[in-house]
Amino acid sequence: GENVEQHPSTLSVQEGDSAVIKCTYSDSASNYFPWYKQELGKRPQLIIDIRSNVGEKKDQRIAVTLNKTAKHFSLHITETQPEDSAVYFCAAPVLVGYSTLTFGKGTMLLVSP
Amino acid sequence: KAGVTQTPRYLIKTRGQQVTLSCSPISGHRSVSWYQQTPGQGLQFLFEYFSETQRNKGNFPGRFSGRQFSNSRSEMNVSTLELGDSALYLCASSSGGPDEQYFGPGTRLTVT
């Protein structure tokens, strides 16, 4: 099955700075890479995802890049705001083509005003 | 449309007891996945059910089991509870392919 590693485990930035979280995966056949945000006491929610046929996807202040050769993908948040403070998880399907996910350990992002 | 629901939301059990948790997926979703979330291990996959069949299973002991009914509602059962089973148990529903998983609010299980 798939194995996903995520770095860093914590990330502190000032409001307005950019934040980058990186993940690596093990299965070269993997083709779907979502990112979930979990605020304190709440359920994880999808914020952006990317499929293997594209190298980058953007949604306002959030972007995800994928390097299939190196088997890593990254989340980029620009102009961070205090409400971006949360735990972010990268993931990939446990098995190619299936919906169940293997998650990274998570990154706690703290944005200071 | 209504989101994923889980019952109960909170549960306190003692070691050795068993517990059953329930998950109702979004209407039309045939896949239900279960995850255990702990501070030390993060989000770990337990198992997935699709059209009443277990399709994937994570690396958990046999004390953890589940099932899915014809209306796609799913239950998971943990027998002979241990202190280490204390966690937030999340279920997520989806269409069944590599696509967004919609999470429920979770069941917080405390084993004393």
Coordinates of C-alpha atoms in Angstrom, one line a residue:
Chain A
G1 CA 0.0 0.0 0.0
E2 CA 0.8 3.7 -0.2
N3 CA 3.0 5.5 2.3
V4 CA 3.0 9.2 2.7
E5 CA 5.5 11.3 4.6
Q6 CA 4.9 15.0 5.5
H7 CA 7.1 17.8 6.6
P8 CA 7.3 19.9 8.7
S9 CA 5.3 18.8 11.6
T10 CA 4.8 22.4 12.8
L11 CA 5.1 25.7 11.0
S12 CA 4.9 29.2 12.4
V13 CA 4.6 32.2 10.2
Q14 CA 3.7 35.9 10.4
E15 CA 0.4 37.0 8.9
G16 CA 1.0 37.8 5.2
D17 CA 3.9 35.4 4.8
S18 CA 3.8 32.3 2.6
A19 CA 3.7 28.8 4.0
V20 CA 4.9 25.6 2.2
I21 CA 4.2 22.0 3.3
K22 CA 5.8 19.1 1.5
C23 CA 4.9 15.5 1.2
T24 CA 6.4 12.4 -0.4
Y25 CA 4.7 9.2 -1.5
S26 CA 5.9 5.8 -2.3
D27 CA 3.7 4.3 -5.0
S28 CA 4.7 5.7 -8.4
A29 CA 1.3 4.6 -9.8
S30 CA -0.6 6.9 -7.4
N31 CA -2.6 9.5 -9.3
Y32 CA -4.7 11.5 -6.8
F33 CA -3.3 13.8 -4.1
P34 CA -5.7 15.7 -1.8
W35 CA -5.0 18.2 1.0
Y36 CA -7.3 18.4 4.0
K37 CA -7.5 21.1 6.6
Q38 CA -8.6 20.3 10.1
E39 CA -9.4 23.2 12.5
L40 CA -9.4 22.5 16.2
G41 CA -12.4 20.4 17.2
K42 CA -13.7 20.1 13.7
R43 CA -13.7 17.4 11.0
P44 CA -11.1 17.4 8.2
Q45 CA -12.2 19.2 5.0
L46 CA -10.8 19.0 1.5
I47 CA -9.2 22.3 0.5
I48 CA -7.5 21.4 -2.8
D49 CA -6.5 18.3 -4.7
I50 CA -4.5 17.4 -7.8
R51 CA -4.4 14.6 -10.2
S52 CA -1.3 13.2 -11.9
N53 CA -2.1 14.6 -15.3
V54 CA -1.3 18.2 -14.1
G55 CA 1.7 19.7 -12.4
E56 CA 0.1 22.5 -10.6
K57 CA -3.4 23.7 -9.5
K58 CA -4.4 27.0 -7.9
D59 CA -7.4 28.2 -5.9
Q60 CA -7.1 31.8 -4.8
R61 CA -4.4 31.8 -2.1
I62 CA -3.8 28.1 -2.2
A63 CA -1.8 26.1 -4.7
V64 CA -0.6 22.5 -5.0
T65 CA 2.3 21.3 -7.1
L66 CA 3.2 17.8 -8.1
N67 CA 6.5 16.3 -9.1
K68 CA 5.8 12.8 -10.3
T69 CA 9.4 12.0 -11.1
A70 CA 10.5 12.8 -7.5
K71 CA 7.2 11.5 -6.1
H72 CA 6.5 14.6 -4.0
F73 CA 3.8 17.2 -3.8
S74 CA 3.5 20.4 -1.9
L75 CA 0.9 22.8 -0.6
H76 CA 1.6 26.5 -0.9
I77 CA -0.4 29.1 1.0
T78 CA 0.2 32.8 0.1
E79 CA -0.7 35.9 2.1
T80 CA -1.5 33.8 5.2
Q81 CA -4.2 34.9 7.6
P82 CA -4.8 34.0 11.2
E83 CA -7.8 31.9 10.1
D84 CA -5.4 29.7 8.1
S85 CA -4.2 28.4 11.5
A86 CA -5.1 24.7 11.5
V87 CA -3.6 21.2 10.9
Y88 CA -3.1 20.3 7.3
F89 CA -2.9 16.8 6.0
C90 CA -1.7 15.5 2.7
A91 CA -2.9 12.2 1.5
A92 CA -3.0 9.6 -1.3
P93 CA -5.2 6.6 -2.0
V94 CA -4.3 3.5 0.0
L95 CA -4.5 1.6 -3.4
V96 CA -4.6 3.2 -6.8
G97 CA -8.1 3.8 -8.0
Y98 CA -9.7 3.6 -4.5
S99 CA -11.1 6.3 -2.4
T100 CA -9.7 5.4 1.0
L101 CA -6.7 7.5 1.9
T102 CA -3.3 7.2 3.6
F103 CA -2.6 10.4 5.4
G104 CA 0.6 12.2 6.2
K105 CA 1.2 12.9 9.9
G106 CA -0.1 16.4 9.6
T107 CA 1.4 19.9 9.8
M108 CA 0.2 22.3 12.5
L109 CA 0.3 25.8 10.9
L110 CA 0.3 28.8 13.2
V111 CA -0.3 32.2 11.7
S112 CA 0.5 35.1 14.1
P113 CA -1.1 38.5 13.6
Chain B
K1 CA -27.8 17.5 0.8
A2 CA -27.3 16.3 4.3
G3 CA -23.7 15.6 5.4
V4 CA -22.2 12.6 7.0
T5 CA -23.5 11.9 10.5
Q6 CA -22.0 9.7 13.2
T7 CA -23.5 8.5 16.4
P8 CA -22.8 8.6 19.3
R9 CA -20.6 11.7 19.4
Y10 CA -19.1 10.8 22.7
L11 CA -18.6 7.5 24.5
I12 CA -16.9 6.4 27.7
K13 CA -16.2 2.7 28.2
T14 CA -14.1 0.6 30.5
R15 CA -11.4 -1.8 29.5
G16 CA -12.7 -5.1 28.3
Q17 CA -16.0 -3.8 27.1
Q18 CA -17.1 -3.6 23.5
V19 CA -18.5 -0.7 21.5
T20 CA -20.4 -0.1 18.3
L21 CA -20.2 3.2 16.4
S22 CA -22.5 4.2 13.5
C23 CA -22.0 6.2 10.4
S24 CA -24.6 7.4 7.9
P25 CA -23.1 8.5 4.6
I26 CA -24.2 11.2 2.2
S27 CA -27.1 10.0 0.1
G28 CA -25.9 8.2 -3.0
H29 CA -22.4 7.5 -1.6
R30 CA -21.6 3.8 -1.7
S31 CA -18.2 3.9 0.0
V32 CA -17.6 4.4 3.7
S33 CA -14.1 4.5 5.2
W34 CA -13.2 4.5 8.9
Y35 CA -10.2 6.3 10.4
Q36 CA -8.7 6.4 13.9
Q37 CA -7.3 9.8 14.9
T38 CA -4.9 10.1 17.8
P39 CA -2.4 12.8 18.7
G40 CA 0.6 10.5 18.3
Q41 CA -0.4 8.5 15.2
G42 CA -2.5 11.0 13.3
L43 CA -5.2 9.7 10.9
Q44 CA -4.9 6.0 10.4
F45 CA -7.1 4.0 8.0
L46 CA -9.1 1.2 9.6
F47 CA -11.2 -0.2 6.8
E48 CA -13.4 0.6 3.8
Y49 CA -16.8 -0.7 2.8
F50 CA -18.2 -0.5 -0.6
S51 CA -21.6 -1.8 -1.5
E52 CA -21.7 -3.9 1.7
T53 CA -18.3 -5.5 1.0
Q54 CA -15.1 -4.8 2.9
R55 CA -12.8 -3.5 0.1
N56 CA -9.7 -2.5 2.1
K57 CA -8.4 -3.1 5.6
G58 CA -5.7 -1.2 7.5
N59 CA -3.2 -2.6 9.9
F60 CA -5.4 -3.0 13.0
P61 CA -6.0 -6.1 15.1
G62 CA -9.0 -8.3 14.6
R63 CA -10.8 -6.6 17.6
F64 CA -11.7 -3.9 15.1
S65 CA -14.5 -5.0 12.7
G66 CA -17.2 -3.4 10.7
R67 CA -20.1 -3.9 8.3
Q68 CA -22.2 -2.0 5.9
F69 CA -25.9 -2.3 5.3
S70 CA -27.8 -2.1 2.1
N71 CA -28.6 1.6 2.6
S72 CA -24.8 2.2 2.9
R73 CA -24.9 3.0 6.6
S74 CA -22.0 1.5 8.3
E75 CA -21.1 0.4 11.8
M76 CA -17.7 -0.4 13.3
N77 CA -17.3 -2.5 16.4
V78 CA -14.4 -2.7 18.8
S79 CA -14.3 -5.7 21.2
T80 CA -12.3 -6.1 24.3
L81 CA -11.4 -2.4 24.6
E82 CA -7.9 -1.4 25.6
L83 CA -6.8 2.0 27.0
G84 CA -5.0 2.6 23.7
D85 CA -8.2 2.5 21.8
S86 CA -9.1 5.9 23.1
A87 CA -9.3 8.1 20.1
L88 CA -11.5 10.1 17.7
Y89 CA -13.1 7.7 15.2
L90 CA -14.0 9.4 11.9
C91 CA -15.9 8.0 9.1
A92 CA -15.9 9.4 5.6
S93 CA -18.1 8.7 2.6
S94 CA -17.4 9.1 -1.1
S95 CA -18.5 7.8 -4.5
G96 CA -15.9 5.0 -4.3
G97 CA -13.2 6.2 -6.6
P98 CA -10.3 8.6 -6.1
D99 CA -12.3 11.7 -5.2
E100 CA -13.2 13.9 -2.2
Q101 CA -13.9 12.1 1.0
Y102 CA -16.6 13.8 3.2
F103 CA -15.9 13.3 6.8
G104 CA -18.4 13.0 9.7
P105 CA -18.0 14.9 13.0
G106 CA -16.4 11.8 14.6
T107 CA -17.1 9.8 17.7
R108 CA -14.8 10.6 20.7
L109 CA -14.2 7.3 22.5
T110 CA -12.6 7.3 25.9
V111 CA -11.5 4.0 27.5
T112 CA -10.9 4.0 31.2

